[in-house]
Amino acid sequence: MLKRLTPIILSTLAFLLAWHLFTRYSGIPNFILPSPQSVWTRFLKAVSDGSLQYHTWITFTEVVLGLLAGVLFATVVGYLLAKSRSLEKVLSPYIVASQAIPIIAIAPLLVIWLGDGILSKVVICALIVFFPVLVNTIVGVRAVPTALYDLMNSLHASRAQILWKVEVPASLPVFLGGLRIGATLSVIGAIVGELVDAEEGLGFLLQVGDFQYDTPMVFVAVFTLIALALALYGVVKLLEVRFLKWQERSNV
């Protein structure tokens, strides 16, 4: 474990050292590019007054709810499209067209329609998560070998048995790959919604820091978002370790 973390720790320390030296000797004002020490001091202040924990929890709630909703909807729709070529021909043009519209362009509309509360942020998260999980679900289900279906049919397996014993395990590696992407994108969705209209959340902290020229606060919010995205990514990795042990055994 320590051997794996050593490159990450060393690269982080090198980055912080380079950042410190650059801010110290470049002459750039602190309100434009703060030093690591300034960001750390601002972080401690935000933690001590409880503002960082509060706003992080708001964004975390939006991200998790949006991720769950987007994954659930994408999985159901993706499975139906994977099993029906005709349904895919009907719906795929609309799905692809929806991805051509930047989420930032429709976020204000969603806030107007759904209000400036948590619902609009959750929907934005779900929309940004939907497409990568949908595509990976379709690819994963269609990648199931035909021989496995023939085997299950010869054993007179029911539709539910084929789903849980064959399709889910066989498509899980590809599905979890899409979930990795969706988990990180969900953070972007929440921030987009909060930047459009919000009075709480890390996106709100970003705006406050920007308006008040509190650049260290902006850095604190950005690094917190990075930590949140890394945590979600790590959870998906743990799911892969938990549910894909059979892959490691088959590769031995």
Coordinates of C-alpha atoms in Angstrom, one line a residue:
M1 CA 0.0 0.0 0.0
L2 CA 2.8 2.4 1.0
K3 CA 4.6 1.6 -2.2
R4 CA 1.6 2.6 -4.3
L5 CA 1.2 5.9 -2.4
T6 CA 4.8 6.9 -2.6
P7 CA 4.7 8.3 -6.2
I8 CA 1.5 10.2 -5.4
I9 CA 3.0 11.7 -2.2
L10 CA 6.3 12.6 -3.9
S11 CA 4.5 14.3 -6.8
T12 CA 2.2 16.2 -4.5
L13 CA 5.2 17.5 -2.4
A14 CA 7.0 18.5 -5.6
F15 CA 3.9 20.3 -6.8
L16 CA 3.5 22.2 -3.5
L17 CA 7.2 23.1 -3.5
A18 CA 7.1 24.4 -7.0
W19 CA 3.9 26.4 -6.2
H20 CA 5.5 27.9 -3.1
L21 CA 8.7 28.9 -4.9
F22 CA 6.8 30.4 -7.9
T23 CA 4.5 32.5 -5.7
R24 CA 7.4 33.7 -3.5
Y25 CA 9.8 34.8 -6.3
S26 CA 7.4 35.7 -9.2
G27 CA 6.1 38.8 -7.6
I28 CA 2.5 37.9 -8.4
P29 CA 0.0 39.5 -5.9
N30 CA -1.6 37.1 -3.4
F31 CA -5.1 38.0 -4.6
I32 CA -4.2 36.7 -8.0
L33 CA -2.2 33.6 -7.1
P34 CA -2.1 32.8 -3.4
S35 CA 0.7 30.8 -1.8
P36 CA 0.1 27.3 -0.4
Q37 CA 0.4 28.8 3.1
S38 CA -2.4 31.3 2.4
V39 CA -4.6 28.6 1.0
W40 CA -3.9 26.4 4.1
T41 CA -4.6 29.3 6.5
R42 CA -7.9 30.0 4.7
F43 CA -8.8 26.3 4.8
L44 CA -8.3 26.2 8.6
K45 CA -10.4 29.3 9.0
A46 CA -13.3 27.8 6.9
V47 CA -13.1 24.6 8.9
S48 CA -13.0 26.4 12.2
D49 CA -16.2 28.4 11.5
G50 CA -17.9 25.4 10.0
S51 CA -18.7 27.0 6.6
L52 CA -16.6 24.5 4.6
Q53 CA -18.2 21.4 6.2
Y54 CA -21.7 22.9 5.7
H55 CA -21.3 23.8 2.1
T56 CA -19.4 20.6 1.3
W57 CA -22.2 18.5 2.7
I58 CA -24.8 20.4 0.6
T59 CA -22.8 19.7 -2.6
F60 CA -22.1 16.1 -1.5
T61 CA -25.8 15.5 -1.1
E62 CA -26.6 16.9 -4.5
V63 CA -23.9 14.8 -6.1
V64 CA -24.8 11.5 -4.5
L65 CA -28.6 11.9 -5.2
G66 CA -27.9 13.0 -8.8
L67 CA -25.4 10.2 -9.3
L68 CA -27.8 7.6 -8.0
A69 CA -30.7 8.9 -10.1
G70 CA -28.6 9.2 -13.3
V71 CA -27.1 5.7 -12.9
L72 CA -30.5 4.1 -12.2
F73 CA -32.2 5.8 -15.1
A74 CA -29.3 5.2 -17.5
T75 CA -29.0 1.5 -16.5
V76 CA -32.7 0.8 -17.1
V77 CA -32.8 2.7 -20.4
G78 CA -29.4 1.3 -21.5
Y79 CA -30.6 -2.3 -20.9
L80 CA -33.8 -1.8 -22.8
L81 CA -31.9 -0.3 -25.8
A82 CA -29.3 -3.1 -25.6
K83 CA -32.1 -5.7 -25.9
S84 CA -34.1 -3.9 -28.6
R85 CA -32.4 -2.7 -31.8
S86 CA -35.7 -1.1 -33.0
L87 CA -36.1 0.9 -29.8
E88 CA -32.5 2.0 -30.1
K89 CA -33.1 3.3 -33.6
V90 CA -36.1 5.3 -32.4
L91 CA -34.5 6.8 -29.3
S92 CA -30.8 7.1 -30.1
P93 CA -31.1 10.3 -32.3
Y94 CA -32.8 12.1 -29.4
I95 CA -30.3 10.8 -26.9
V96 CA -27.3 11.8 -29.0
A97 CA -28.9 15.2 -29.8
S98 CA -29.3 15.9 -26.1
Q99 CA -25.6 15.4 -25.6
A100 CA -24.8 18.0 -28.2
I101 CA -26.3 20.7 -25.9
P102 CA -23.9 21.8 -23.2
I103 CA -25.3 21.3 -19.8
I104 CA -24.4 24.9 -18.9
A105 CA -26.8 26.1 -21.6
I106 CA -29.8 24.3 -20.2
A107 CA -28.9 24.6 -16.5
P108 CA -30.6 28.1 -16.2
L109 CA -33.8 26.6 -17.7
L110 CA -33.8 23.7 -15.3
V111 CA -33.3 26.2 -12.4
I112 CA -36.3 28.2 -13.7
W113 CA -38.5 25.2 -14.1
L114 CA -37.5 23.3 -11.0
G115 CA -36.6 26.1 -8.7
D116 CA -33.3 27.1 -7.1
G117 CA -33.4 24.3 -4.5
I118 CA -31.7 20.9 -4.4
L119 CA -34.0 19.4 -7.1
S120 CA -32.6 21.3 -10.0
K121 CA -29.0 20.5 -9.0
V122 CA -29.8 16.8 -8.6
V123 CA -31.4 16.8 -12.1
I124 CA -28.4 18.5 -13.6
C125 CA -26.1 15.9 -12.0
A126 CA -28.3 13.1 -13.3
L127 CA -28.3 14.4 -16.8
I128 CA -24.5 14.8 -16.9
V129 CA -24.1 11.3 -15.5
F130 CA -26.7 9.7 -17.8
F131 CA -24.9 9.4 -21.1
P132 CA -21.6 7.7 -20.2
V133 CA -23.4 5.1 -18.0
L134 CA -26.0 4.6 -20.7
V135 CA -23.4 3.9 -23.4
N136 CA -21.4 1.5 -21.1
T137 CA -24.5 -0.3 -20.1
I138 CA -25.4 -0.9 -23.8
V139 CA -21.9 -2.0 -24.7
G140 CA -21.6 -4.3 -21.6
V141 CA -24.9 -6.1 -22.2
R142 CA -24.2 -6.6 -25.9
A143 CA -20.7 -7.9 -25.1
V144 CA -22.2 -11.0 -23.3
P145 CA -21.1 -14.0 -25.4
T146 CA -23.8 -15.8 -27.3
A147 CA -22.6 -19.1 -26.0
L148 CA -23.7 -18.1 -22.5
Y149 CA -27.2 -17.5 -23.6
D150 CA -27.3 -20.8 -25.4
L151 CA -26.1 -22.5 -22.3
M152 CA -28.7 -20.9 -20.1
N153 CA -31.4 -21.6 -22.6
S154 CA -30.4 -25.3 -22.7
L155 CA -30.8 -25.3 -18.9
H156 CA -34.3 -23.8 -19.3
A157 CA -33.3 -20.7 -17.3
S158 CA -35.9 -18.0 -16.7
R159 CA -35.4 -14.4 -17.9
A160 CA -34.6 -13.3 -14.4
Q161 CA -32.0 -16.0 -14.0
I162 CA -30.3 -15.1 -17.3
L163 CA -30.3 -11.4 -16.2
W164 CA -28.7 -12.0 -12.7
K165 CA -26.5 -15.0 -13.5
V166 CA -25.2 -14.0 -16.9
E167 CA -25.9 -10.5 -18.1
V168 CA -25.1 -8.6 -14.9
P169 CA -21.8 -10.3 -14.1
A170 CA -20.6 -10.3 -17.7
S171 CA -21.4 -6.6 -18.3
L172 CA -20.3 -5.4 -14.9
P173 CA -16.7 -4.6 -15.8
V174 CA -17.8 -2.3 -18.7
F175 CA -20.6 -0.8 -16.6
L176 CA -18.3 0.1 -13.7
G177 CA -16.0 1.8 -16.2
G178 CA -18.8 4.1 -17.2
L179 CA -19.6 4.6 -13.5
R180 CA -16.1 5.8 -12.9
I181 CA -16.7 8.6 -15.5
G182 CA -20.1 9.3 -14.2
A183 CA -18.9 9.6 -10.6
T184 CA -16.4 12.4 -11.5
L185 CA -18.8 14.1 -13.9
S186 CA -21.5 14.3 -11.2
V187 CA -19.4 16.8 -9.3
I188 CA -19.3 19.0 -12.3
G189 CA -23.1 18.8 -12.6
A190 CA -23.6 20.0 -9.0
I191 CA -21.2 22.9 -9.4
V192 CA -22.8 24.0 -12.7
G193 CA -26.2 24.1 -11.0
E194 CA -24.8 26.0 -8.0
L195 CA -23.0 28.5 -10.1
V196 CA -26.3 29.3 -12.0
D197 CA -28.3 30.0 -8.8
A198 CA -27.6 28.9 -5.3
E199 CA -27.0 30.3 -1.8
E200 CA -25.2 27.3 -0.5
G201 CA -22.7 24.6 -1.6
L202 CA -19.2 24.7 -2.9
G203 CA -20.3 26.5 -6.1
F204 CA -21.6 29.3 -3.9
L205 CA -18.3 29.5 -2.1
L206 CA -16.5 29.8 -5.4
Q207 CA -18.8 32.7 -6.3
V208 CA -18.3 34.4 -3.0
G209 CA -14.5 34.0 -3.2
D210 CA -14.6 35.4 -6.8
F211 CA -16.8 38.4 -6.0
Q212 CA -14.7 39.3 -2.8
Y213 CA -11.3 38.7 -4.4
D214 CA -10.8 36.0 -1.8
T215 CA -8.7 33.8 -4.1
P216 CA -7.5 31.5 -1.3
M217 CA -11.2 30.6 -0.7
V218 CA -11.6 29.8 -4.3
F219 CA -8.6 27.5 -4.1
V220 CA -10.0 25.9 -1.0
A221 CA -13.3 25.2 -2.7
V222 CA -11.6 23.8 -5.8
F223 CA -9.4 21.5 -3.8
T224 CA -12.4 20.3 -1.9
L225 CA -14.2 19.5 -5.1
I226 CA -11.1 17.6 -6.3
A227 CA -11.1 15.6 -3.0
L228 CA -14.8 14.9 -3.5
A229 CA -14.4 13.6 -7.0
L230 CA -11.4 11.5 -6.0
A231 CA -13.4 10.0 -3.1
L232 CA -16.3 9.0 -5.4
Y233 CA -13.8 7.6 -7.9
G234 CA -12.2 5.6 -5.1
V235 CA -15.6 4.2 -4.1
V236 CA -16.1 2.9 -7.6
K237 CA -12.7 1.4 -7.5
L238 CA -13.6 -0.4 -4.3
L239 CA -16.7 -1.7 -5.9
E240 CA -14.6 -3.1 -8.8
V241 CA -12.3 -4.9 -6.3
R242 CA -15.4 -6.2 -4.4
F243 CA -17.4 -7.5 -7.4
L244 CA -14.7 -8.3 -10.0
K245 CA -12.6 -10.7 -8.0
W246 CA -13.6 -13.4 -10.5
Q247 CA -11.7 -11.5 -13.2
E248 CA -8.5 -11.8 -11.2
R249 CA -8.9 -15.5 -10.6
S250 CA -9.7 -16.1 -14.3
N251 CA -6.5 -14.3 -15.3
V252 CA -4.3 -16.3 -13.1

